[in-house]
Amino acid sequence: MLRDMSKNTKKSSSKAADGSSVNEDNERGRPDGEALSLPSSVAGSGALDRLVETARDYARAAASDNTLRAYAKDWANFSRWCRMKGSEPLPPSPEMIGLYLADLASGSDPSPALSVSTIDRRLSGLAWNYAQRGFTLDRKNRHIATVLAGIKRKHARPPVQKEAILAEDILSMVATLPYDLRGLRDRAILLLGYAGGLRRTEIVSLDVHKDDTPDSGGWIEIFDKGALLTLNAKTGWREVEIGRGSKDQTCPVRALEQWLHFAKIDFGPIFVGTSRDGRRTTQARLNDKHVARLVKRTVLDAGIRSDLPEKDRLALFSGHSLRAGLASSAEVDERYVQKQLGHASAQMTRRYQRRRDRFRVNLTKAAGL
């Protein structure tokens, strides 16, 4: 296998899966969806050209913006690596990809070695990019699969999970926020994200009503007993029920109502930017990175895990800590937590259930020892 890997380092003309030639220079630079075009045997027309653009829009919508950005970076990195090695990224060469994975795992100046999970993600990005260009990357090919298996065996480490924000933590975090518009907004984000077990992208993609904006990821209906969120989530459409809390100060639905009322938001994105003085709203939808920054900032302000240096505390918490916090804090039947998080299996839900007070249930004593 290693002898075979030394081949295919020179430039070559490419052919697609159907045997037709492909213009490598054009294909290489095309973003997702751009490769969609009319067959050469079909005459173009205004109506068909519009359909091509529509099809490209749907193709771009097949994955989230974050995923598309990551895949674009994966392709750019691999293309640059190929050029440095005197090769070309097209057509796909399992031998060269195997060498690329080995380089990522071993590291080379000035690039450090990447983690196994990042390497796996890079490979998924390459497979996706090749598919958009009319090629198929066989991940089971021995030049790829064997190298990847060896990397995992030698370098794999237990997954690093973000720390869960527990009930007492979220109360301390929202207590650090002021009561200006920005504070009302951020309080609603934290409480809604925690009670709903929401991803940060799900939080910021919410609109007031259905179909308010083209980039909407869902909407909210408020009732006497709580709020119903309809989300276009990672696994498809789902509904999330958020009941009212025991106190107005910590009720996520009440916090949302206050934000909408004082910000005078009755249409479009629910969570938008504010002026620097925190007194006026803008029309721009918040970026999901705001949620991660908000969690980190309020964790520091609330003094959570003050036993650790600030750098370590910042690394421990992220937007996903809200989602893990609900799974770890809710003392209810596991099925309800699984439904709230939108997981297909209870096993995935258990991966989110992590608490600092371990050994709450001592099975050793329960077994009579």
CSV table of C-alpha atoms in Angstrom, one decimal:
chain,number,residue,atom,x,y,z
A,1,MET,CA,0.0,0.0,0.0
A,2,LEU,CA,2.8,2.4,0.9
A,3,ARG,CA,4.4,1.8,-2.4
A,4,ASP,CA,1.2,2.7,-4.2
A,5,MET,CA,1.0,5.9,-2.2
A,6,SER,CA,4.1,7.2,-4.0
A,7,LYS,CA,2.2,7.4,-7.2
A,8,ASN,CA,-0.2,10.1,-8.5
A,9,THR,CA,1.9,13.0,-7.4
A,10,LYS,CA,1.9,14.6,-10.8
A,11,LYS,CA,-0.9,16.7,-12.4
A,12,SER,CA,-3.4,14.8,-14.4
A,13,SER,CA,-6.6,15.5,-16.3
A,14,SER,CA,-9.7,14.4,-14.6
A,15,LYS,CA,-12.9,12.5,-15.5
A,16,ALA,CA,-16.1,12.6,-13.6
A,17,ALA,CA,-17.9,9.4,-12.5
A,18,ASP,CA,-19.7,9.2,-15.8
A,19,GLY,CA,-16.5,9.3,-17.8
A,20,SER,CA,-16.9,12.9,-19.1
A,21,SER,CA,-14.0,15.3,-18.8
A,22,VAL,CA,-14.1,18.0,-16.2
A,23,ASN,CA,-12.5,21.4,-16.3
A,24,GLU,CA,-10.4,21.2,-13.1
A,25,ASP,CA,-9.6,24.8,-12.8
A,26,ASN,CA,-13.3,25.8,-12.8
A,27,GLU,CA,-14.5,22.9,-10.7
A,28,ARG,CA,-11.8,23.4,-8.0
A,29,GLY,CA,-12.9,26.9,-7.2
A,30,ARG,CA,-16.6,26.4,-7.2
A,31,PRO,CA,-18.4,26.7,-3.9
A,32,ASP,CA,-21.3,24.4,-2.9
A,33,GLY,CA,-24.1,24.4,-5.4
A,34,GLU,CA,-22.1,26.2,-8.1
A,35,ALA,CA,-21.4,22.9,-9.9
A,36,LEU,CA,-25.1,22.5,-10.7
A,37,SER,CA,-25.7,23.4,-14.3
A,38,LEU,CA,-27.7,22.4,-17.4
A,39,PRO,CA,-26.6,19.3,-19.3
A,40,SER,CA,-24.6,20.3,-22.4
A,41,SER,CA,-27.3,18.7,-24.6
A,42,VAL,CA,-30.0,21.1,-23.3
A,43,ALA,CA,-30.4,24.5,-24.8
A,44,GLY,CA,-30.5,27.3,-22.1
A,45,SER,CA,-33.5,29.6,-21.6
A,46,GLY,CA,-34.5,32.2,-19.1
A,47,ALA,CA,-36.8,29.8,-17.3
A,48,LEU,CA,-34.3,27.0,-17.1
A,49,ASP,CA,-31.5,29.4,-16.0
A,50,ARG,CA,-33.8,30.6,-13.2
A,51,LEU,CA,-34.4,27.0,-12.2
A,52,VAL,CA,-30.6,26.4,-12.1
A,53,GLU,CA,-30.3,29.3,-9.6
A,54,THR,CA,-33.2,27.9,-7.6
A,55,ALA,CA,-31.6,24.5,-7.5
A,56,ARG,CA,-28.3,26.0,-6.4
A,57,ASP,CA,-30.1,27.8,-3.5
A,58,TYR,CA,-31.6,24.5,-2.4
A,59,ALA,CA,-28.2,22.8,-2.6
A,60,ARG,CA,-26.7,25.5,-0.4
A,61,ALA,CA,-29.5,24.9,2.1
A,62,ALA,CA,-28.7,21.2,2.4
A,63,ALA,CA,-26.3,22.0,5.3
A,64,SER,CA,-26.0,24.8,7.9
A,65,ASP,CA,-23.9,27.9,7.3
A,66,ASN,CA,-21.4,26.7,9.9
A,67,THR,CA,-21.0,23.4,8.2
A,68,LEU,CA,-20.6,24.9,4.8
A,69,ARG,CA,-17.9,27.3,6.1
A,70,ALA,CA,-16.1,24.4,7.7
A,71,TYR,CA,-16.2,22.3,4.5
A,72,ALA,CA,-15.0,25.3,2.4
A,73,LYS,CA,-12.0,25.6,4.8
A,74,ASP,CA,-11.4,21.9,4.6
A,75,TRP,CA,-11.2,22.0,0.8
A,76,ALA,CA,-9.0,25.1,0.8
A,77,ASN,CA,-6.6,23.5,3.2
A,78,PHE,CA,-6.4,20.3,1.2
A,79,SER,CA,-6.0,22.1,-2.1
A,80,ARG,CA,-3.2,24.2,-0.7
A,81,TRP,CA,-1.5,21.0,0.7
A,82,CYS,CA,-1.7,19.3,-2.8
A,83,ARG,CA,-0.1,22.3,-4.5
A,84,MET,CA,2.7,22.3,-2.0
A,85,LYS,CA,3.3,18.6,-2.7
A,86,GLY,CA,3.2,19.1,-6.5
A,87,SER,CA,-0.1,17.4,-7.0
A,88,GLU,CA,-3.7,18.4,-7.7
A,89,PRO,CA,-6.9,17.8,-5.6
A,90,LEU,CA,-8.8,16.6,-8.7
A,91,PRO,CA,-9.6,13.8,-9.4
A,92,PRO,CA,-9.7,12.2,-5.9
A,93,SER,CA,-6.6,10.1,-5.2
A,94,PRO,CA,-7.0,7.8,-2.2
A,95,GLU,CA,-3.2,7.5,-2.1
A,96,MET,CA,-2.7,11.3,-1.7
A,97,ILE,CA,-5.5,11.6,0.7
A,98,GLY,CA,-4.0,8.9,2.9
A,99,LEU,CA,-0.7,10.8,2.9
A,100,TYR,CA,-2.6,14.0,3.7
A,101,LEU,CA,-4.3,12.3,6.7
A,102,ALA,CA,-0.9,11.1,7.9
A,103,ASP,CA,0.5,14.6,7.6
A,104,LEU,CA,-2.3,16.1,9.6
A,105,ALA,CA,-1.8,13.5,12.4
A,106,SER,CA,1.9,13.9,12.6
A,107,GLY,CA,2.1,17.6,12.3
A,108,SER,CA,4.6,19.7,10.5
A,109,ASP,CA,6.0,23.2,11.0
A,110,PRO,CA,4.3,25.5,11.5
A,111,SER,CA,1.1,23.4,11.7
A,112,PRO,CA,0.6,21.3,14.9
A,113,ALA,CA,-0.8,17.8,14.8
A,114,LEU,CA,-4.6,17.7,14.7
A,115,SER,CA,-6.9,15.7,16.9
A,116,VAL,CA,-8.5,12.5,15.6
A,117,SER,CA,-11.9,14.2,15.7
A,118,THR,CA,-10.7,17.1,13.6
A,119,ILE,CA,-9.0,14.8,11.1
A,120,ASP,CA,-12.3,12.8,10.8
A,121,ARG,CA,-14.1,16.0,10.2
A,122,ARG,CA,-11.6,17.1,7.5
A,123,LEU,CA,-12.2,13.8,5.7
A,124,SER,CA,-16.0,14.3,5.8
A,125,GLY,CA,-15.4,17.8,4.4
A,126,LEU,CA,-13.4,16.3,1.5
A,127,ALA,CA,-16.0,13.7,0.8
A,128,TRP,CA,-18.7,16.4,0.7
A,129,ASN,CA,-16.7,18.7,-1.6
A,130,TYR,CA,-15.9,15.8,-4.0
A,131,ALA,CA,-19.6,15.0,-4.2
A,132,GLN,CA,-20.4,18.6,-5.1
A,133,ARG,CA,-17.9,18.3,-8.0
A,134,GLY,CA,-19.3,15.0,-9.4
A,135,PHE,CA,-16.8,12.6,-7.8
A,136,THR,CA,-17.1,9.9,-5.2
A,137,LEU,CA,-14.6,9.5,-2.4
A,138,ASP,CA,-14.5,6.0,-1.2
A,139,ARG,CA,-13.6,6.3,2.5
A,140,LYS,CA,-13.3,2.5,2.7
A,141,ASN,CA,-10.5,2.4,0.2
A,142,ARG,CA,-7.5,0.8,1.9
A,143,HIS,CA,-5.2,3.8,1.4
A,144,ILE,CA,-7.6,5.9,3.4
A,145,ALA,CA,-9.3,3.5,5.8
A,146,THR,CA,-6.1,1.8,7.0
A,147,VAL,CA,-4.2,5.0,7.6
A,148,LEU,CA,-7.2,6.5,9.5
A,149,ALA,CA,-7.6,3.3,11.6
A,150,GLY,CA,-3.9,3.6,12.6
A,151,ILE,CA,-4.3,7.2,13.5
A,152,LYS,CA,-7.3,6.5,15.7
A,153,ARG,CA,-5.5,3.6,17.4
A,154,LYS,CA,-2.3,5.6,18.1
A,155,HIS,CA,-3.7,9.1,18.8
A,156,ALA,CA,-7.3,8.7,19.9
A,157,ARG,CA,-8.2,10.3,23.2
A,158,PRO,CA,-11.5,10.3,25.2
A,159,PRO,CA,-13.8,13.1,23.9
A,160,VAL,CA,-13.4,16.4,25.6
A,161,GLN,CA,-16.9,17.5,26.6
A,162,LYS,CA,-18.0,21.0,27.6
A,163,GLU,CA,-19.0,21.4,31.2
A,164,ALA,CA,-22.7,21.4,32.0
A,165,ILE,CA,-24.2,24.6,33.5
A,166,LEU,CA,-26.3,23.4,36.4
A,167,ALA,CA,-29.4,25.0,37.9
A,168,GLU,CA,-27.5,27.0,40.5
A,169,ASP,CA,-25.1,28.2,37.9
A,170,ILE,CA,-27.7,29.6,35.5
A,171,LEU,CA,-29.3,31.5,38.4
A,172,SER,CA,-26.0,33.0,39.3
A,173,MET,CA,-25.3,33.9,35.6
A,174,VAL,CA,-28.5,35.7,35.0
A,175,ALA,CA,-28.1,37.6,38.3
A,176,THR,CA,-25.0,39.3,36.8
A,177,LEU,CA,-27.0,40.9,33.9
A,178,PRO,CA,-28.3,44.5,34.1
A,179,TYR,CA,-31.9,45.4,33.3
A,180,ASP,CA,-31.3,47.5,30.2
A,181,LEU,CA,-32.3,46.2,26.8
A,182,ARG,CA,-29.1,44.2,26.3
A,183,GLY,CA,-29.5,42.6,29.7
A,184,LEU,CA,-33.1,41.7,29.1
A,185,ARG,CA,-32.1,40.1,25.8
A,186,ASP,CA,-29.2,38.1,27.2
A,187,ARG,CA,-31.3,37.0,30.2
A,188,ALA,CA,-33.9,35.6,27.8
A,189,ILE,CA,-31.2,33.9,25.7
A,190,LEU,CA,-29.7,32.1,28.7
A,191,LEU,CA,-33.0,31.0,30.3
A,192,LEU,CA,-34.6,30.0,27.0
A,193,GLY,CA,-31.5,28.1,25.9
A,194,TYR,CA,-31.2,26.4,29.2
A,195,ALA,CA,-34.9,25.4,29.7
A,196,GLY,CA,-35.2,24.3,26.1
A,197,GLY,CA,-31.9,22.5,25.8
A,198,LEU,CA,-31.3,24.5,22.6
A,199,ARG,CA,-28.3,24.7,20.4
A,200,ARG,CA,-27.0,28.2,20.0
A,201,THR,CA,-28.0,28.2,16.3
A,202,GLU,CA,-31.5,27.3,17.2
A,203,ILE,CA,-31.7,30.2,19.7
A,204,VAL,CA,-30.7,32.9,17.3
A,205,SER,CA,-32.6,31.6,14.3
A,206,LEU,CA,-36.0,32.0,16.0
A,207,ASP,CA,-38.6,34.4,14.6
A,208,VAL,CA,-41.7,35.9,16.2
A,209,HIS,CA,-44.0,34.2,13.6
A,210,LYS,CA,-43.9,31.5,11.0
A,211,ASP,CA,-42.2,32.6,7.7
A,212,ASP,CA,-41.3,36.0,9.0
A,213,THR,CA,-37.9,35.9,7.3
A,214,PRO,CA,-36.3,33.7,4.7
A,215,ASP,CA,-33.5,32.6,7.0
A,216,SER,CA,-35.8,31.7,9.9
A,217,GLY,CA,-35.1,28.5,11.8
A,218,GLY,CA,-38.4,28.4,13.6
A,219,TRP,CA,-40.9,30.5,15.6
A,220,ILE,CA,-42.4,30.8,19.1
A,221,GLU,CA,-46.0,30.7,20.3
A,222,ILE,CA,-46.7,31.9,23.9
A,223,PHE,CA,-49.5,30.5,25.9
A,224,ASP,CA,-50.7,30.8,29.5
A,225,LYS,CA,-48.8,27.7,30.6
A,226,GLY,CA,-45.6,28.3,28.6
A,227,ALA,CA,-44.1,28.7,25.2
A,228,LEU,CA,-44.1,26.3,22.2
A,229,LEU,CA,-41.0,26.5,20.0
A,230,THR,CA,-41.3,25.0,16.5
A,231,LEU,CA,-37.7,24.4,15.3
A,232,ASN,CA,-36.1,23.5,12.0
A,233,ALA,CA,-33.4,21.6,13.9
A,234,LYS,CA,-30.5,19.5,12.9
A,235,THR,CA,-32.6,16.4,12.7
A,236,GLY,CA,-35.7,18.0,11.1
A,237,TRP,CA,-38.7,19.9,12.4
A,238,ARG,CA,-39.5,19.4,16.0
A,239,GLU,CA,-41.5,21.1,18.8
A,240,VAL,CA,-40.1,22.1,22.1
A,241,GLU,CA,-42.3,22.9,25.1
A,242,ILE,CA,-41.0,25.4,27.7
A,243,GLY,CA,-43.2,25.7,30.7
A,244,ARG,CA,-43.4,28.7,32.9
A,245,GLY,CA,-41.0,28.8,35.9
A,246,SER,CA,-41.8,29.0,39.6
A,247,LYS,CA,-40.6,32.6,39.9
A,248,ASP,CA,-40.9,35.5,37.4
A,249,GLN,CA,-37.2,36.4,38.0
A,250,THR,CA,-36.0,33.0,36.6
A,251,CYS,CA,-38.9,32.1,34.3
A,252,PRO,CA,-37.7,31.8,30.7
A,253,VAL,CA,-41.1,32.6,29.2
A,254,ARG,CA,-41.4,35.7,31.4
A,255,ALA,CA,-37.9,36.8,30.4
A,256,LEU,CA,-38.8,36.4,26.7
A,257,GLU,CA,-42.0,38.4,27.1
A,258,GLN,CA,-40.1,41.2,28.8
A,259,TRP,CA,-37.5,41.3,26.1
A,260,LEU,CA,-40.1,41.4,23.3
A,261,HIS,CA,-42.2,44.0,25.1
A,262,PHE,CA,-39.5,46.5,25.9
A,263,ALA,CA,-37.6,45.9,22.6
A,264,LYS,CA,-40.9,46.4,20.8
A,265,ILE,CA,-40.3,43.3,18.6
A,266,ASP,CA,-43.4,41.9,17.0
A,267,PHE,CA,-42.0,40.7,13.7
A,268,GLY,CA,-38.9,39.0,12.3
A,269,PRO,CA,-35.9,37.8,14.3
A,270,ILE,CA,-36.5,37.6,18.1
A,271,PHE,CA,-32.9,38.1,19.1
A,272,VAL,CA,-31.3,41.1,17.5
A,273,GLY,CA,-28.4,43.4,18.2
A,274,THR,CA,-28.5,46.4,20.5
A,275,SER,CA,-26.7,49.8,20.5
A,276,ARG,CA,-23.5,50.1,22.5
A,277,ASP,CA,-25.3,51.8,25.4
A,278,GLY,CA,-27.8,48.9,25.5
A,279,ARG,CA,-30.9,51.2,25.0
A,280,ARG,CA,-31.8,50.7,21.4
A,281,THR,CA,-32.3,47.6,19.2
A,282,THR,CA,-31.1,47.0,15.6
A,283,GLN,CA,-32.7,45.0,12.9
A,284,ALA,CA,-29.8,42.6,12.5
A,285,ARG,CA,-30.2,39.0,13.7
A,286,LEU,CA,-27.6,38.0,16.3
A,287,ASN,CA,-24.9,35.6,15.3
A,288,ASP,CA,-24.8,32.3,17.1
A,289,LYS,CA,-21.3,33.1,18.4
A,290,HIS,CA,-22.9,35.7,20.6
A,291,VAL,CA,-24.5,32.9,22.7
A,292,ALA,CA,-21.1,31.3,23.2
A,293,ARG,CA,-19.5,34.6,24.2
A,294,LEU,CA,-22.4,35.3,26.5
A,295,VAL,CA,-22.1,32.0,28.3
A,296,LYS,CA,-18.3,32.5,28.8
A,297,ARG,CA,-18.7,36.1,30.0
A,298,THR,CA,-21.4,35.3,32.6
A,299,VAL,CA,-19.6,32.2,33.8
A,300,LEU,CA,-16.6,34.4,34.7
A,301,ASP,CA,-18.8,37.2,36.2
A,302,ALA,CA,-20.7,34.7,38.3
A,303,GLY,CA,-17.5,33.1,39.6
A,304,ILE,CA,-18.4,29.6,38.4
A,305,ARG,CA,-15.5,27.1,38.8
A,306,SER,CA,-13.4,29.8,40.4
A,307,ASP,CA,-11.1,27.1,41.6
A,308,LEU,CA,-9.6,27.0,38.1
A,309,PRO,CA,-7.6,29.6,36.2
A,310,GLU,CA,-9.6,31.9,34.0
A,311,LYS,CA,-8.2,30.3,30.8
A,312,ASP,CA,-9.3,26.9,31.9
A,313,ARG,CA,-12.7,28.2,32.9
A,314,LEU,CA,-13.2,29.8,29.5
A,315,ALA,CA,-12.2,26.5,27.8
A,316,LEU,CA,-14.7,24.5,29.9
A,317,PHE,CA,-17.8,26.3,29.0
A,318,SER,CA,-19.5,27.1,25.6
A,319,GLY,CA,-23.0,27.5,24.2
A,320,HIS,CA,-23.4,23.7,24.3
A,321,SER,CA,-23.1,23.9,28.1
A,322,LEU,CA,-26.7,25.1,28.3
A,323,ARG,CA,-27.9,22.0,26.4
A,324,ALA,CA,-25.8,19.7,28.6
A,325,GLY,CA,-27.0,21.6,31.7
A,326,LEU,CA,-30.7,20.8,31.1
A,327,ALA,CA,-29.8,17.1,30.5
A,328,SER,CA,-27.8,17.0,33.7
A,329,SER,CA,-30.1,19.0,36.0
A,330,ALA,CA,-33.6,17.8,35.1
A,331,GLU,CA,-34.7,15.2,37.6
A,332,VAL,CA,-37.4,13.6,35.4
A,333,ASP,CA,-37.8,10.5,33.3
A,334,GLU,CA,-35.0,10.2,30.8
A,335,ARG,CA,-37.6,10.0,27.9
A,336,TYR,CA,-38.7,13.6,28.5
A,337,VAL,CA,-35.2,14.9,28.4
A,338,GLN,CA,-34.5,12.9,25.2
A,339,LYS,CA,-37.6,14.4,23.6
A,340,GLN,CA,-36.7,18.0,24.6
A,341,LEU,CA,-33.2,17.7,23.2
A,342,GLY,CA,-34.5,16.0,20.0
A,343,HIS,CA,-32.3,13.0,20.3
A,344,ALA,CA,-33.1,9.8,18.3
A,345,SER,CA,-31.7,7.5,21.0
A,346,ALA,CA,-31.4,7.5,24.8
A,347,GLN,CA,-27.7,6.7,24.4
A,348,MET,CA,-27.1,10.1,22.9
A,349,THR,CA,-29.0,11.8,25.7
A,350,ARG,CA,-26.9,10.0,28.3
A,351,ARG,CA,-23.8,11.6,26.7
A,352,TYR,CA,-25.1,14.9,27.8
A,353,GLN,CA,-25.9,13.9,31.4
A,354,ARG,CA,-22.9,14.8,33.4
A,355,ARG,CA,-22.8,16.2,36.9
A,356,ARG,CA,-20.0,17.3,39.2
A,357,ASP,CA,-21.5,15.5,42.1
A,358,ARG,CA,-20.6,12.0,40.9
A,359,PHE,CA,-21.6,8.7,42.7
A,360,ARG,CA,-25.0,10.0,43.7
A,361,VAL,CA,-26.2,6.5,43.3
A,362,ASN,CA,-23.8,3.9,44.9
A,363,LEU,CA,-24.5,0.7,43.1
A,364,THR,CA,-21.8,-1.1,45.1
A,365,LYS,CA,-23.7,-0.6,48.3
A,366,ALA,CA,-27.0,-1.2,46.6
A,367,ALA,CA,-25.6,-4.6,45.5
A,368,GLY,CA,-24.8,-5.5,49.1
A,369,LEU,CA,-21.1,-4.8,49.2
